Amino acid sequence: MVTEYWKVDPVKPELDIIMQAAALIQDLQLVAFPTETVYGLGALASSSEAVAKIFVAKGRPTKNPLLVHVSKKEQVDSLVEEIPETASLLMDKFWPGPLSIILPSRKEVPATVRGGKKSVGLRMPAHPVARALIDHTGPVAAPSANLSGRPSPLTAEHVRADLDGKIAAVLDAGSTGIGLESTIIDLSQGKYQILRLGGLPLEELQQVLGDKVQITEKGRGELFRYQTGFRVIICQNEKELISQQEYWLIQGKKLAIVSSKPGYQHIINKSVSVYDLDLGQDSSNLYAILRDAEHHGIEILLFSPLPQNLTGISQALLERINKL
Ligand code: TXA
Ligand code: MG
């Protein structure tokens, strides 16, 4: 299959391009599109046939459920029997935005979408391109647009690296803003369980739900074991950074250092490439660094000491780094 790449304005998406992409989705094809978190790989949520193609293209286990993306709250009515009060509160406060909410599903939602579970994950992305697309198609099932086990894509180039020739089209609107996936809260079990820390800071959820919010162990770990081509070492202090660098250089390994703050330049060897890790409150370049390091054949990725008392999305980012 030849994959089409269509440039689209990230703020005011051109209608003809959105219509072309919507026609492909309605024709049960796969289209990658930008969201405010990462690129998603979309299929018509009401079609098992279309959704099954996602699992094939990504090499994703069929038991791993997909988030259904909507552009209007009314679209949720076709997916769940009822919207509990807490869910409605969260939707009104945080949608559109990087919060996915898991609720008991209607039976009509294809089991393929739910990975056979009784619940369904709901997300209303804030990106104008995603919203315009879903306005034309109705609910779209979409995981991140990477091969299973690889970092989520932040650009159309990242999507190309993983899925070229396997999907119908990519809507290219440049880099996604946040660079980390949505935060996921599971409200289907009568509790407030965070399954994944992500783009919506935990503190903002706690402000609404209080301290009943629980973070599951799975949420901290399982979801983020990436298959990277290099070894990741997180240094606890400056001394360790110096000795690790020296050790791997003597071993003749291709080394890169990821630094979250300036200040280590004086100890970094000139032959070693350096990535600046953005630990800002609202965006992250971690996945772009991982992909670039792989692309350049880095064998050892050394992280300089990381601050431990992070808040906001930096906390979610730190969770991911610690899992590498
Ligand atoms: O920001 C995001 O959430 C991106 C963009 C494209 O929207 N999407 C995304 O999808 O990260 P994905 O499939 O890569 O990650 C969604 C996670 C999966 O790990 C899946 O297991 C979990 O959400 N999930 C989805 N539906 C679920 C359900 N009904 N019960 C439990 N977990 C669910
Ligand atoms: Mg994913």
JSON list of N, CA and C in Angstrom, two decimals, residues 247-275:
[
{"chain": "A", "resi": 247, "resn": "TYR", "atom": "N", "xyz": [33.69, 5.02, 31.58]},
{"chain": "A", "resi": 247, "resn": "TYR", "atom": "CA", "xyz": [33.63, 3.58, 31.38]},
{"chain": "A", "resi": 247, "resn": "TYR", "atom": "C", "xyz": [33.19, 3.22, 29.96]},
{"chain": "A", "resi": 248, "resn": "TRP", "atom": "N", "xyz": [32.09, 3.82, 29.50]},
{"chain": "A", "resi": 248, "resn": "TRP", "atom": "CA", "xyz": [31.54, 3.44, 28.20]},
{"chain": "A", "resi": 248, "resn": "TRP", "atom": "C", "xyz": [32.39, 3.96, 27.05]},
{"chain": "A", "resi": 249, "resn": "LEU", "atom": "N", "xyz": [33.08, 5.09, 27.27]},
{"chain": "A", "resi": 249, "resn": "LEU", "atom": "CA", "xyz": [33.99, 5.58, 26.23]},
{"chain": "A", "resi": 249, "resn": "LEU", "atom": "C", "xyz": [35.16, 4.62, 26.06]},
{"chain": "A", "resi": 250, "resn": "ILE", "atom": "N", "xyz": [35.67, 4.13, 27.19]},
{"chain": "A", "resi": 250, "resn": "ILE", "atom": "CA", "xyz": [36.78, 3.15, 27.12]},
{"chain": "A", "resi": 250, "resn": "ILE", "atom": "C", "xyz": [36.33, 1.87, 26.42]},
{"chain": "A", "resi": 251, "resn": "GLN", "atom": "N", "xyz": [35.06, 1.50, 26.66]},
{"chain": "A", "resi": 251, "resn": "GLN", "atom": "CA", "xyz": [34.51, 0.30, 26.00]},
{"chain": "A", "resi": 251, "resn": "GLN", "atom": "C", "xyz": [34.29, 0.52, 24.51]},
{"chain": "A", "resi": 252, "resn": "GLY", "atom": "N", "xyz": [34.45, 1.77, 24.06]},
{"chain": "A", "resi": 252, "resn": "GLY", "atom": "CA", "xyz": [34.27, 2.09, 22.64]},
{"chain": "A", "resi": 252, "resn": "GLY", "atom": "C", "xyz": [32.82, 2.14, 22.20]},
{"chain": "A", "resi": 253, "resn": "LYS", "atom": "N", "xyz": [31.92, 2.40, 23.14]},
{"chain": "A", "resi": 253, "resn": "LYS", "atom": "CA", "xyz": [30.48, 2.43, 22.81]},
{"chain": "A", "resi": 253, "resn": "LYS", "atom": "C", "xyz": [30.08, 3.82, 22.32]},
{"chain": "A", "resi": 254, "resn": "LYS", "atom": "N", "xyz": [29.05, 3.82, 21.46]},
{"chain": "A", "resi": 254, "resn": "LYS", "atom": "CA", "xyz": [28.49, 5.09, 21.00]},
{"chain": "A", "resi": 254, "resn": "LYS", "atom": "C", "xyz": [27.52, 5.61, 22.06]},
{"chain": "A", "resi": 255, "resn": "LEU", "atom": "N", "xyz": [27.90, 6.76, 22.62]},
{"chain": "A", "resi": 255, "resn": "LEU", "atom": "CA", "xyz": [27.27, 7.24, 23.83]},
{"chain": "A", "resi": 255, "resn": "LEU", "atom": "C", "xyz": [26.56, 8.57, 23.61]},
{"chain": "A", "resi": 256, "resn": "ALA", "atom": "N", "xyz": [25.41, 8.78, 24.26]},
{"chain": "A", "resi": 256, "resn": "ALA", "atom": "CA", "xyz": [24.79, 10.11, 24.28]},
{"chain": "A", "resi": 256, "resn": "ALA", "atom": "C", "xyz": [24.33, 10.39, 25.71]},
{"chain": "A", "resi": 257, "resn": "ILE", "atom": "N", "xyz": [24.32, 11.65, 26.06]},
{"chain": "A", "resi": 257, "resn": "ILE", "atom": "CA", "xyz": [23.89, 12.05, 27.40]},
{"chain": "A", "resi": 257, "resn": "ILE", "atom": "C", "xyz": [22.64, 12.91, 27.31]},
{"chain": "A", "resi": 258, "resn": "VAL", "atom": "N", "xyz": [21.66, 12.58, 28.13]},
{"chain": "A", "resi": 258, "resn": "VAL", "atom": "CA", "xyz": [20.43, 13.38, 28.20]},
{"chain": "A", "resi": 258, "resn": "VAL", "atom": "C", "xyz": [20.50, 14.21, 29.47]},
{"chain": "A", "resi": 259, "resn": "SER", "atom": "N", "xyz": [20.42, 15.52, 29.29]},
{"chain": "A", "resi": 259, "resn": "SER", "atom": "CA", "xyz": [20.58, 16.40, 30.43]},
{"chain": "A", "resi": 259, "resn": "SER", "atom": "C", "xyz": [19.32, 17.23, 30.63]},
{"chain": "A", "resi": 260, "resn": "SER", "atom": "N", "xyz": [18.83, 17.27, 31.86]},
{"chain": "A", "resi": 260, "resn": "SER", "atom": "CA", "xyz": [17.58, 17.99, 32.11]},
{"chain": "A", "resi": 260, "resn": "SER", "atom": "C", "xyz": [17.85, 19.42, 32.55]},
{"chain": "A", "resi": 261, "resn": "LYS", "atom": "N", "xyz": [19.10, 19.73, 32.83]},
{"chain": "A", "resi": 261, "resn": "LYS", "atom": "CA", "xyz": [19.39, 21.13, 33.15]},
{"chain": "A", "resi": 261, "resn": "LYS", "atom": "C", "xyz": [20.82, 21.44, 32.72]},
{"chain": "A", "resi": 262, "resn": "PRO", "atom": "N", "xyz": [21.09, 22.72, 32.44]},
{"chain": "A", "resi": 262, "resn": "PRO", "atom": "CA", "xyz": [22.46, 23.05, 32.07]},
{"chain": "A", "resi": 262, "resn": "PRO", "atom": "C", "xyz": [23.34, 22.87, 33.31]},
{"chain": "A", "resi": 263, "resn": "GLY", "atom": "N", "xyz": [24.62, 22.76, 33.13]},
{"chain": "A", "resi": 263, "resn": "GLY", "atom": "CA", "xyz": [25.47, 22.64, 34.31]},
{"chain": "A", "resi": 263, "resn": "GLY", "atom": "C", "xyz": [26.39, 21.44, 34.23]},
{"chain": "A", "resi": 264, "resn": "TYR", "atom": "N", "xyz": [26.11, 20.53, 33.29]},
{"chain": "A", "resi": 264, "resn": "TYR", "atom": "CA", "xyz": [26.98, 19.36, 33.18]},
{"chain": "A", "resi": 264, "resn": "TYR", "atom": "C", "xyz": [27.95, 19.48, 32.00]},
{"chain": "A", "resi": 265, "resn": "GLN", "atom": "N", "xyz": [27.81, 20.59, 31.24]},
{"chain": "A", "resi": 265, "resn": "GLN", "atom": "CA", "xyz": [28.62, 20.74, 30.02]},
{"chain": "A", "resi": 265, "resn": "GLN", "atom": "C", "xyz": [30.11, 20.52, 30.30]},
{"chain": "A", "resi": 266, "resn": "HIS", "atom": "N", "xyz": [30.58, 21.06, 31.43]},
{"chain": "A", "resi": 266, "resn": "HIS", "atom": "CA", "xyz": [32.02, 21.00, 31.70]},
{"chain": "A", "resi": 266, "resn": "HIS", "atom": "C", "xyz": [32.53, 19.58, 31.89]},
{"chain": "A", "resi": 267, "resn": "ILE", "atom": "N", "xyz": [31.65, 18.65, 32.25]},
{"chain": "A", "resi": 267, "resn": "ILE", "atom": "CA", "xyz": [32.14, 17.28, 32.47]},
{"chain": "A", "resi": 267, "resn": "ILE", "atom": "C", "xyz": [31.85, 16.36, 31.28]},
{"chain": "A", "resi": 268, "resn": "ILE", "atom": "N", "xyz": [31.12, 16.88, 30.28]},
{"chain": "A", "resi": 268, "resn": "ILE", "atom": "CA", "xyz": [30.77, 16.01, 29.15]},
{"chain": "A", "resi": 268, "resn": "ILE", "atom": "C", "xyz": [31.86, 16.04, 28.09]},
{"chain": "A", "resi": 269, "resn": "ASN", "atom": "N", "xyz": [32.32, 14.87, 27.72]},
{"chain": "A", "resi": 269, "resn": "ASN", "atom": "CA", "xyz": [33.37, 14.72, 26.70]},
{"chain": "A", "resi": 269, "resn": "ASN", "atom": "C", "xyz": [32.89, 15.26, 25.36]},
{"chain": "A", "resi": 270, "resn": "LYS", "atom": "N", "xyz": [33.82, 15.88, 24.62]},
{"chain": "A", "resi": 270, "resn": "LYS", "atom": "CA", "xyz": [33.41, 16.52, 23.35]},
{"chain": "A", "resi": 270, "resn": "LYS", "atom": "C", "xyz": [32.89, 15.54, 22.31]},
{"chain": "A", "resi": 271, "resn": "SER", "atom": "N", "xyz": [33.28, 14.28, 22.42]},
{"chain": "A", "resi": 271, "resn": "SER", "atom": "CA", "xyz": [32.85, 13.30, 21.42]},
{"chain": "A", "resi": 271, "resn": "SER", "atom": "C", "xyz": [31.44, 12.77, 21.70]},
{"chain": "A", "resi": 272, "resn": "VAL", "atom": "N", "xyz": [30.88, 13.16, 22.83]},
{"chain": "A", "resi": 272, "resn": "VAL", "atom": "CA", "xyz": [29.57, 12.61, 23.24]},
{"chain": "A", "resi": 272, "resn": "VAL", "atom": "C", "xyz": [28.46, 13.57, 22.85]},
{"chain": "A", "resi": 273, "resn": "SER", "atom": "N", "xyz": [27.39, 13.07, 22.20]},
{"chain": "A", "resi": 273, "resn": "SER", "atom": "CA", "xyz": [26.30, 13.99, 21.86]},
{"chain": "A", "resi": 273, "resn": "SER", "atom": "C", "xyz": [25.40, 14.21, 23.08]},
{"chain": "A", "resi": 274, "resn": "VAL", "atom": "N", "xyz": [24.84, 15.40, 23.13]},
{"chain": "A", "resi": 274, "resn": "VAL", "atom": "CA", "xyz": [24.03, 15.79, 24.29]},
{"chain": "A", "resi": 274, "resn": "VAL", "atom": "C", "xyz": [22.62, 16.15, 23.83]},
{"chain": "A", "resi": 275, "resn": "TYR", "atom": "N", "xyz": [21.63, 15.62, 24.53]},
{"chain": "A", "resi": 275, "resn": "TYR", "atom": "CA", "xyz": [20.24, 16.01, 24.29]},
{"chain": "A", "resi": 275, "resn": "TYR", "atom": "C", "xyz": [19.75, 16.81, 25.49]}
]
